[in-house]
């Protein structure tokens, strides 16, 4: 059965290493017959959460920006892929801002299969905090299951990830959706 896959790339760098892994996941998922959409956070206008809690009464954020349409896509998807480079042992700012802005609708993101992708110049140990933070978000989504964590480790320059096991892993994970 075909699934709706939403890939959210936090990479601020077009064709950066985490972006490349998103492309591999997308390729595998499409080949498996799924409907896939990739969203690049760097191309969206998403403001910071203002902690005004206006969404608590209405279910909608008071800010009118690109997050509104992204939330629709997240709720509708069967599969969420969250990809980020690691900056100072955590996800990049674009991904964190997006996660914070799900406050108005995160409880509607039920029963998602989730795949996590991270890339870093450092090794897996240094990336653990990033994966833990991403899993902290997915733990808040009712019934969500993290299906796979993909570590693009030891990569700094654009394209280096293509010679790592993560390159193949991302494709295979997409193919297995």
mmCIF file with all atom_site columns, C-alpha atoms in Angstrom:
data_model
loop_
_atom_site.group_PDB
_atom_site.id
_atom_site.type_symbol
_atom_site.label_atom_id
_atom_site.label_alt_id
_atom_site.label_comp_id
_atom_site.label_asym_id
_atom_site.label_entity_id
_atom_site.label_seq_id
_atom_site.pdbx_PDB_ins_code
_atom_site.Cartn_x
_atom_site.Cartn_y
_atom_site.Cartn_z
_atom_site.occupancy
_atom_site.B_iso_or_equiv
_atom_site.pdbx_formal_charge
_atom_site.auth_seq_id
_atom_site.auth_comp_id
_atom_site.auth_asym_id
_atom_site.auth_atom_id
_atom_site.pdbx_PDB_model_num
ATOM 1   C CA . UNK A 1 1   ? 0.000  0.000  0.000  1.00 0.00 ? 1   UNK A CA 1
ATOM 2   C CA . UNK A 1 2   ? 1.352  3.386  -0.999 1.00 0.00 ? 2   UNK A CA 1
ATOM 3   C CA . UNK A 1 3   ? 2.141  5.791  1.827  1.00 0.00 ? 3   UNK A CA 1
ATOM 4   C CA . UNK A 1 4   ? 2.357  9.576  1.968  1.00 0.00 ? 4   UNK A CA 1
ATOM 5   C CA . UNK A 1 5   ? 5.939  10.428 2.871  1.00 0.00 ? 5   UNK A CA 1
ATOM 6   C CA . UNK A 1 6   ? 6.932  13.927 3.979  1.00 0.00 ? 6   UNK A CA 1
ATOM 7   C CA . UNK A 1 7   ? 10.658 14.641 4.086  1.00 0.00 ? 7   UNK A CA 1
ATOM 8   C CA . UNK A 1 8   ? 11.597 17.765 6.037  1.00 0.00 ? 8   UNK A CA 1
ATOM 9   C CA . UNK A 1 9   ? 15.143 18.932 5.383  1.00 0.00 ? 9   UNK A CA 1
ATOM 10  C CA . UNK A 1 10  ? 16.572 21.353 7.905  1.00 0.00 ? 10  UNK A CA 1
ATOM 11  C CA . UNK A 1 11  ? 19.737 21.850 5.891  1.00 0.00 ? 11  UNK A CA 1
ATOM 12  C CA . UNK A 1 12  ? 20.473 25.546 5.388  1.00 0.00 ? 12  UNK A CA 1
ATOM 13  C CA . UNK A 1 13  ? 22.919 24.503 2.661  1.00 0.00 ? 13  UNK A CA 1
ATOM 14  C CA . UNK A 1 14  ? 21.412 23.425 -0.665 1.00 0.00 ? 14  UNK A CA 1
ATOM 15  C CA . UNK A 1 15  ? 22.830 20.020 -1.591 1.00 0.00 ? 15  UNK A CA 1
ATOM 16  C CA . UNK A 1 16  ? 24.497 19.782 1.807  1.00 0.00 ? 16  UNK A CA 1
ATOM 17  C CA . UNK A 1 17  ? 25.145 16.358 3.296  1.00 0.00 ? 17  UNK A CA 1
ATOM 18  C CA . UNK A 1 18  ? 21.839 15.996 5.152  1.00 0.00 ? 18  UNK A CA 1
ATOM 19  C CA . UNK A 1 19  ? 20.056 17.260 2.034  1.00 0.00 ? 19  UNK A CA 1
ATOM 20  C CA . UNK A 1 20  ? 21.810 14.594 -0.050 1.00 0.00 ? 20  UNK A CA 1
ATOM 21  C CA . UNK A 1 21  ? 20.619 11.883 2.344  1.00 0.00 ? 21  UNK A CA 1
ATOM 22  C CA . UNK A 1 22  ? 17.078 13.249 2.001  1.00 0.00 ? 22  UNK A CA 1
ATOM 23  C CA . UNK A 1 23  ? 17.429 12.798 -1.748 1.00 0.00 ? 23  UNK A CA 1
ATOM 24  C CA . UNK A 1 24  ? 18.506 9.192  -1.312 1.00 0.00 ? 24  UNK A CA 1
ATOM 25  C CA . UNK A 1 25  ? 15.588 8.472  1.020  1.00 0.00 ? 25  UNK A CA 1
ATOM 26  C CA . UNK A 1 26  ? 13.239 10.138 -1.460 1.00 0.00 ? 26  UNK A CA 1
ATOM 27  C CA . UNK A 1 27  ? 14.610 8.066  -4.347 1.00 0.00 ? 27  UNK A CA 1
ATOM 28  C CA . UNK A 1 28  ? 14.096 4.804  -2.456 1.00 0.00 ? 28  UNK A CA 1
ATOM 29  C CA . UNK A 1 29  ? 10.609 5.738  -1.254 1.00 0.00 ? 29  UNK A CA 1
ATOM 30  C CA . UNK A 1 30  ? 9.488  6.725  -4.761 1.00 0.00 ? 30  UNK A CA 1
ATOM 31  C CA . UNK A 1 31  ? 10.876 3.510  -6.240 1.00 0.00 ? 31  UNK A CA 1
ATOM 32  C CA . UNK A 1 32  ? 8.836  1.607  -3.646 1.00 0.00 ? 32  UNK A CA 1
ATOM 33  C CA . UNK A 1 33  ? 5.677  3.263  -4.992 1.00 0.00 ? 33  UNK A CA 1
ATOM 34  C CA . UNK A 1 34  ? 5.079  5.856  -2.296 1.00 0.00 ? 34  UNK A CA 1
ATOM 35  C CA . UNK A 1 35  ? 3.930  9.446  -2.726 1.00 0.00 ? 35  UNK A CA 1
ATOM 36  C CA . UNK A 1 36  ? 6.796  11.650 -1.577 1.00 0.00 ? 36  UNK A CA 1
ATOM 37  C CA . UNK A 1 37  ? 7.120  15.356 -0.913 1.00 0.00 ? 37  UNK A CA 1
ATOM 38  C CA . UNK A 1 38  ? 10.310 17.024 0.245  1.00 0.00 ? 38  UNK A CA 1
ATOM 39  C CA . UNK A 1 39  ? 10.197 20.354 2.059  1.00 0.00 ? 39  UNK A CA 1
ATOM 40  C CA . UNK A 1 40  ? 13.313 22.472 2.498  1.00 0.00 ? 40  UNK A CA 1
ATOM 41  C CA . UNK A 1 41  ? 12.966 24.587 5.617  1.00 0.00 ? 41  UNK A CA 1
ATOM 42  C CA . UNK A 1 42  ? 15.534 27.038 4.222  1.00 0.00 ? 42  UNK A CA 1
ATOM 43  C CA . UNK A 1 43  ? 12.982 28.027 1.562  1.00 0.00 ? 43  UNK A CA 1
ATOM 44  C CA . UNK A 1 44  ? 10.141 28.716 4.006  1.00 0.00 ? 44  UNK A CA 1
ATOM 45  C CA . UNK A 1 45  ? 9.301  31.713 6.155  1.00 0.00 ? 45  UNK A CA 1
ATOM 46  C CA . UNK A 1 46  ? 8.704  30.302 9.632  1.00 0.00 ? 46  UNK A CA 1
ATOM 47  C CA . UNK A 1 47  ? 8.780  32.620 12.639 1.00 0.00 ? 47  UNK A CA 1
ATOM 48  C CA . UNK A 1 48  ? 9.788  31.612 16.133 1.00 0.00 ? 48  UNK A CA 1
ATOM 49  C CA . UNK A 1 49  ? 7.130  30.408 18.565 1.00 0.00 ? 49  UNK A CA 1
ATOM 50  C CA . UNK A 1 50  ? 6.162  33.402 20.698 1.00 0.00 ? 50  UNK A CA 1
ATOM 51  C CA . UNK A 1 51  ? 4.798  31.251 23.556 1.00 0.00 ? 51  UNK A CA 1
ATOM 52  C CA . UNK A 1 52  ? 1.610  33.323 23.515 1.00 0.00 ? 52  UNK A CA 1
ATOM 53  C CA . UNK A 1 53  ? -0.502 30.127 23.602 1.00 0.00 ? 53  UNK A CA 1
ATOM 54  C CA . UNK A 1 54  ? -3.099 31.703 21.339 1.00 0.00 ? 54  UNK A CA 1
ATOM 55  C CA . UNK A 1 55  ? -3.199 28.321 19.610 1.00 0.00 ? 55  UNK A CA 1
ATOM 56  C CA . UNK A 1 56  ? -4.521 26.658 22.759 1.00 0.00 ? 56  UNK A CA 1
ATOM 57  C CA . UNK A 1 57  ? -7.938 28.214 22.313 1.00 0.00 ? 57  UNK A CA 1
ATOM 58  C CA . UNK A 1 58  ? -8.217 28.057 18.540 1.00 0.00 ? 58  UNK A CA 1
ATOM 59  C CA . UNK A 1 59  ? -5.967 25.184 17.443 1.00 0.00 ? 59  UNK A CA 1
ATOM 60  C CA . UNK A 1 60  ? -4.245 27.585 15.059 1.00 0.00 ? 60  UNK A CA 1
ATOM 61  C CA . UNK A 1 61  ? -1.119 29.652 15.474 1.00 0.00 ? 61  UNK A CA 1
ATOM 62  C CA . UNK A 1 62  ? -1.644 33.402 15.472 1.00 0.00 ? 62  UNK A CA 1
ATOM 63  C CA . UNK A 1 63  ? 1.331  33.819 13.136 1.00 0.00 ? 63  UNK A CA 1
ATOM 64  C CA . UNK A 1 64  ? 0.481  33.668 9.461  1.00 0.00 ? 64  UNK A CA 1
ATOM 65  C CA . UNK A 1 65  ? 3.471  32.219 7.684  1.00 0.00 ? 65  UNK A CA 1
ATOM 66  C CA . UNK A 1 66  ? 4.557  29.054 5.875  1.00 0.00 ? 66  UNK A CA 1
ATOM 67  C CA . UNK A 1 67  ? 4.166  26.917 8.987  1.00 0.00 ? 67  UNK A CA 1
ATOM 68  C CA . UNK A 1 68  ? 0.411  26.749 8.469  1.00 0.00 ? 68  UNK A CA 1
ATOM 69  C CA . UNK A 1 69  ? 0.718  24.775 5.213  1.00 0.00 ? 69  UNK A CA 1
ATOM 70  C CA . UNK A 1 70  ? 3.586  22.667 6.567  1.00 0.00 ? 70  UNK A CA 1
ATOM 71  C CA . UNK A 1 71  ? 1.435  21.622 9.522  1.00 0.00 ? 71  UNK A CA 1
ATOM 72  C CA . UNK A 1 72  ? -1.279 20.461 7.104  1.00 0.00 ? 72  UNK A CA 1
ATOM 73  C CA . UNK A 1 73  ? 1.287  18.308 5.312  1.00 0.00 ? 73  UNK A CA 1
ATOM 74  C CA . UNK A 1 74  ? 2.646  16.893 8.574  1.00 0.00 ? 74  UNK A CA 1
ATOM 75  C CA . UNK A 1 75  ? -0.813 15.927 9.808  1.00 0.00 ? 75  UNK A CA 1
ATOM 76  C CA . UNK A 1 76  ? -1.700 14.312 6.453  1.00 0.00 ? 76  UNK A CA 1
ATOM 77  C CA . UNK A 1 77  ? 1.531  12.306 6.075  1.00 0.00 ? 77  UNK A CA 1
ATOM 78  C CA . UNK A 1 78  ? 1.866  8.643  7.025  1.00 0.00 ? 78  UNK A CA 1
ATOM 79  C CA . UNK A 1 79  ? 5.644  8.931  7.272  1.00 0.00 ? 79  UNK A CA 1
ATOM 80  C CA . UNK A 1 80  ? 7.751  11.837 8.542  1.00 0.00 ? 80  UNK A CA 1
ATOM 81  C CA . UNK A 1 81  ? 11.453 12.135 7.780  1.00 0.00 ? 81  UNK A CA 1
ATOM 82  C CA . UNK A 1 82  ? 13.332 14.738 9.817  1.00 0.00 ? 82  UNK A CA 1
ATOM 83  C CA . UNK A 1 83  ? 16.837 15.571 8.596  1.00 0.00 ? 83  UNK A CA 1
ATOM 84  C CA . UNK A 1 84  ? 19.308 18.015 10.079 1.00 0.00 ? 84  UNK A CA 1
ATOM 85  C CA . UNK A 1 85  ? 22.999 18.779 10.197 1.00 0.00 ? 85  UNK A CA 1
ATOM 86  C CA . UNK A 1 86  ? 24.431 18.757 13.712 1.00 0.00 ? 86  UNK A CA 1
ATOM 87  C CA . UNK A 1 87  ? 25.451 22.178 15.010 1.00 0.00 ? 87  UNK A CA 1
ATOM 88  C CA . UNK A 1 88  ? 27.043 22.394 18.446 1.00 0.00 ? 88  UNK A CA 1
ATOM 89  C CA . UNK A 1 89  ? 25.699 18.948 19.416 1.00 0.00 ? 89  UNK A CA 1
ATOM 90  C CA . UNK A 1 90  ? 22.124 19.713 18.423 1.00 0.00 ? 90  UNK A CA 1
ATOM 91  C CA . UNK A 1 91  ? 19.799 20.157 15.458 1.00 0.00 ? 91  UNK A CA 1
ATOM 92  C CA . UNK A 1 92  ? 20.074 23.286 13.386 1.00 0.00 ? 92  UNK A CA 1
ATOM 93  C CA . UNK A 1 93  ? 17.972 26.355 14.150 1.00 0.00 ? 93  UNK A CA 1
ATOM 94  C CA . UNK A 1 94  ? 15.593 25.848 11.237 1.00 0.00 ? 94  UNK A CA 1
ATOM 95  C CA . UNK A 1 95  ? 14.575 22.391 12.481 1.00 0.00 ? 95  UNK A CA 1
ATOM 96  C CA . UNK A 1 96  ? 14.199 23.537 16.088 1.00 0.00 ? 96  UNK A CA 1
ATOM 97  C CA . UNK A 1 97  ? 12.066 26.508 15.057 1.00 0.00 ? 97  UNK A CA 1
ATOM 98  C CA . UNK A 1 98  ? 9.831  24.227 12.981 1.00 0.00 ? 98  UNK A CA 1
ATOM 99  C CA . UNK A 1 99  ? 9.445  21.746 15.850 1.00 0.00 ? 99  UNK A CA 1
ATOM 100 C CA . UNK A 1 100 ? 8.542  24.512 18.307 1.00 0.00 ? 100 UNK A CA 1
ATOM 101 C CA . UNK A 1 101 ? 5.896  25.776 15.907 1.00 0.00 ? 101 UNK A CA 1
ATOM 102 C CA . UNK A 1 102 ? 4.094  22.406 15.818 1.00 0.00 ? 102 UNK A CA 1
ATOM 103 C CA . UNK A 1 103 ? 2.633  23.304 19.223 1.00 0.00 ? 103 UNK A CA 1
ATOM 104 C CA . UNK A 1 104 ? -0.776 24.129 17.772 1.00 0.00 ? 104 UNK A CA 1
ATOM 105 C CA . UNK A 1 105 ? -1.261 20.744 16.084 1.00 0.00 ? 105 UNK A CA 1
ATOM 106 C CA . UNK A 1 106 ? 1.300  18.177 17.233 1.00 0.00 ? 106 UNK A CA 1
ATOM 107 C CA . UNK A 1 107 ? -1.371 16.038 18.929 1.00 0.00 ? 107 UNK A CA 1
ATOM 108 C CA . UNK A 1 108 ? -3.000 15.582 15.505 1.00 0.00 ? 108 UNK A CA 1
ATOM 109 C CA . UNK A 1 109 ? 0.171  13.940 14.169 1.00 0.00 ? 109 UNK A CA 1
ATOM 110 C CA . UNK A 1 110 ? -0.945 10.464 15.170 1.00 0.00 ? 110 UNK A CA 1
ATOM 111 C CA . UNK A 1 111 ? 0.550  7.076  14.383 1.00 0.00 ? 111 UNK A CA 1
ATOM 112 C CA . UNK A 1 112 ? 3.396  8.323  12.204 1.00 0.00 ? 112 UNK A CA 1
ATOM 113 C CA . UNK A 1 113 ? 6.342  6.233  11.136 1.00 0.00 ? 113 UNK A CA 1
ATOM 114 C CA . UNK A 1 114 ? 9.356  8.482  11.666 1.00 0.00 ? 114 UNK A CA 1
ATOM 115 C CA . UNK A 1 115 ? 12.845 8.349  10.184 1.00 0.00 ? 115 UNK A CA 1
ATOM 116 C CA . UNK A 1 116 ? 15.618 10.530 11.577 1.00 0.00 ? 116 UNK A CA 1
ATOM 117 C CA . UNK A 1 117 ? 18.660 11.674 9.612  1.00 0.00 ? 117 UNK A CA 1
ATOM 118 C CA . UNK A 1 118 ? 21.611 13.606 11.020 1.00 0.00 ? 118 UNK A CA 1
ATOM 119 C CA . UNK A 1 119 ? 24.976 14.533 9.550  1.00 0.00 ? 119 UNK A CA 1
ATOM 120 C CA . UNK A 1 120 ? 28.079 15.866 11.271 1.00 0.00 ? 120 UNK A CA 1
ATOM 121 C CA . UNK A 1 121 ? 31.814 16.239 10.969 1.00 0.00 ? 121 UNK A CA 1
ATOM 122 C CA . UNK A 1 122 ? 32.043 14.379 14.272 1.00 0.00 ? 122 UNK A CA 1
ATOM 123 C CA . UNK A 1 123 ? 31.216 10.752 14.996 1.00 0.00 ? 123 UNK A CA 1
ATOM 124 C CA . UNK A 1 124 ? 28.111 9.012  16.242 1.00 0.00 ? 124 UNK A CA 1
ATOM 125 C CA . UNK A 1 125 ? 28.714 9.761  19.937 1.00 0.00 ? 125 UNK A CA 1
ATOM 126 C CA . UNK A 1 126 ? 28.720 13.488 19.269 1.00 0.00 ? 126 UNK A CA 1
ATOM 127 C CA . UNK A 1 127 ? 25.496 13.108 17.284 1.00 0.00 ? 127 UNK A CA 1
ATOM 128 C CA . UNK A 1 128 ? 23.592 11.290 20.044 1.00 0.00 ? 128 UNK A CA 1
ATOM 129 C CA . UNK A 1 129 ? 22.267 14.498 21.613 1.00 0.00 ? 129 UNK A CA 1
ATOM 130 C CA . UNK A 1 130 ? 20.781 15.563 18.299 1.00 0.00 ? 130 UNK A CA 1
ATOM 131 C CA . UNK A 1 131 ? 19.025 12.235 17.826 1.00 0.00 ? 131 UNK A CA 1
ATOM 132 C CA . UNK A 1 132 ? 17.800 12.370 21.427 1.00 0.00 ? 132 UNK A CA 1
ATOM 133 C CA . UNK A 1 133 ? 16.345 15.846 20.846 1.00 0.00 ? 133 UNK A CA 1
ATOM 134 C CA . UNK A 1 134 ? 14.583 14.695 17.670 1.00 0.00 ? 134 UNK A CA 1
ATOM 135 C CA . UNK A 1 135 ? 13.248 11.646 19.509 1.00 0.00 ? 135 UNK A CA 1
ATOM 136 C CA . UNK A 1 136 ? 12.057 13.947 22.288 1.00 0.00 ? 136 UNK A CA 1
ATOM 137 C CA . UNK A 1 137 ? 9.842  15.615 19.706 1.00 0.00 ? 137 UNK A CA 1
ATOM 138 C CA . UNK A 1 138 ? 8.589  12.350 18.242 1.00 0.00 ? 138 UNK A CA 1
ATOM 139 C CA . UNK A 1 139 ? 7.831  11.057 21.747 1.00 0.00 ? 139 UNK A CA 1
ATOM 140 C CA . UNK A 1 140 ? 5.219  13.830 21.925 1.00 0.00 ? 140 UNK A CA 1
ATOM 141 C CA . UNK A 1 141 ? 3.426  12.618 18.785 1.00 0.00 ? 141 UNK A CA 1
ATOM 142 C CA . UNK A 1 142 ? 0.690  10.142 19.784 1.00 0.00 ? 142 UNK A CA 1
ATOM 143 C CA . UNK A 1 143 ? 1.515  6.654  18.522 1.00 0.00 ? 143 UNK A CA 1
ATOM 144 C CA . UNK A 1 144 ? 4.604  7.724  16.558 1.00 0.00 ? 144 UNK A CA 1
ATOM 145 C CA . UNK A 1 145 ? 7.324  5.132  16.044 1.00 0.00 ? 145 UNK A CA 1
ATOM 146 C CA . UNK A 1 146 ? 10.915 5.925  15.123 1.00 0.00 ? 146 UNK A CA 1
ATOM 147 C CA . UNK A 1 147 ? 11.658 3.306  12.472 1.00 0.00 ? 147 UNK A CA 1
ATOM 148 C CA . UNK A 1 148 ? 15.258 4.195  11.696 1.00 0.00 ? 148 UNK A CA 1
ATOM 149 C CA . UNK A 1 149 ? 18.037 6.565  12.672 1.00 0.00 ? 149 UNK A CA 1
ATOM 150 C CA . UNK A 1 150 ? 20.576 7.344  9.978  1.00 0.00 ? 150 UNK A CA 1
ATOM 151 C CA . UNK A 1 151 ? 23.937 8.798  11.008 1.00 0.00 ? 151 UNK A CA 1
ATOM 152 C CA . UNK A 1 152 ? 25.972 10.545 8.312  1.00 0.00 ? 152 UNK A CA 1
ATOM 153 C CA . UNK A 1 153 ? 29.071 10.799 10.433 1.00 0.00 ? 153 UNK A CA 1
ATOM 154 C CA . UNK A 1 154 ? 32.506 12.191 9.683  1.00 0.00 ? 154 UNK A CA 1
ATOM 155 C CA . UNK A 1 155 ? 31.302 14.512 6.909  1.00 0.00 ? 155 UNK A CA 1
ATOM 156 C CA . UNK A 1 156 ? 31.959 18.207 6.593  1.00 0.00 ? 156 UNK A CA 1
ATOM 157 C CA . UNK A 1 157 ? 32.439 19.218 2.977  1.00 0.00 ? 157 UNK A CA 1
ATOM 158 C CA . UNK A 1 158 ? 29.420 19.143 0.685  1.00 0.00 ? 158 UNK A CA 1
ATOM 159 C CA . UNK A 1 159 ? 29.066 15.701 -0.899 1.00 0.00 ? 159 UNK A CA 1
ATOM 160 C CA . UNK A 1 160 ? 31.331 13.781 1.484  1.00 0.00 ? 160 UNK A CA 1
ATOM 161 C CA . UNK A 1 161 ? 28.341 11.781 2.710  1.00 0.00 ? 161 UNK A CA 1
ATOM 162 C CA . UNK A 1 162 ? 28.130 10.019 -0.667 1.00 0.00 ? 162 UNK A CA 1
ATOM 163 C CA . UNK A 1 163 ? 31.107 7.839  0.296  1.00 0.00 ? 163 UNK A CA 1
ATOM 164 C CA . UNK A 1 164 ? 29.692 6.772  3.681  1.00 0.00 ? 164 UNK A CA 1
ATOM 165 C CA . UNK A 1 165 ? 27.397 3.878  4.648  1.00 0.00 ? 165 UNK A CA 1
ATOM 166 C CA . UNK A 1 166 ? 24.665 6.437  5.432  1.00 0.00 ? 166 UNK A CA 1
ATOM 167 C CA . UNK A 1 167 ? 24.272 7.153  1.711  1.00 0.00 ? 167 UNK A CA 1
ATOM 168 C CA . UNK A 1 168 ? 23.128 3.599  1.012  1.00 0.00 ? 168 UNK A CA 1
ATOM 169 C CA . UNK A 1 169 ? 21.239 3.368  4.322  1.00 0.00 ? 169 UNK A CA 1
ATOM 170 C CA . UNK A 1 170 ? 19.085 6.381  3.444  1.00 0.00 ? 170 UNK A CA 1
ATOM 171 C CA . UNK A 1 171 ? 18.144 4.841  0.096  1.00 0.00 ? 171 UNK A CA 1
ATOM 172 C CA . UNK A 1 172 ? 17.376 1.458  1.671  1.00 0.00 ? 172 UNK A CA 1
ATOM 173 C CA . UNK A 1 173 ? 15.300 3.050  4.437  1.00 0.00 ? 173 UNK A CA 1
ATOM 174 C CA . UNK A 1 174 ? 13.236 4.892  1.832  1.00 0.00 ? 174 UNK A CA 1
ATOM 175 C CA . UNK A 1 175 ? 12.828 1.722  -0.204 1.00 0.00 ? 175 UNK A CA 1
ATOM 176 C CA . UNK A 1 176 ? 11.577 -0.129 2.899  1.00 0.00 ? 176 UNK A CA 1
ATOM 177 C CA . UNK A 1 177 ? 8.773  2.356  3.646  1.00 0.00 ? 177 UNK A CA 1
#
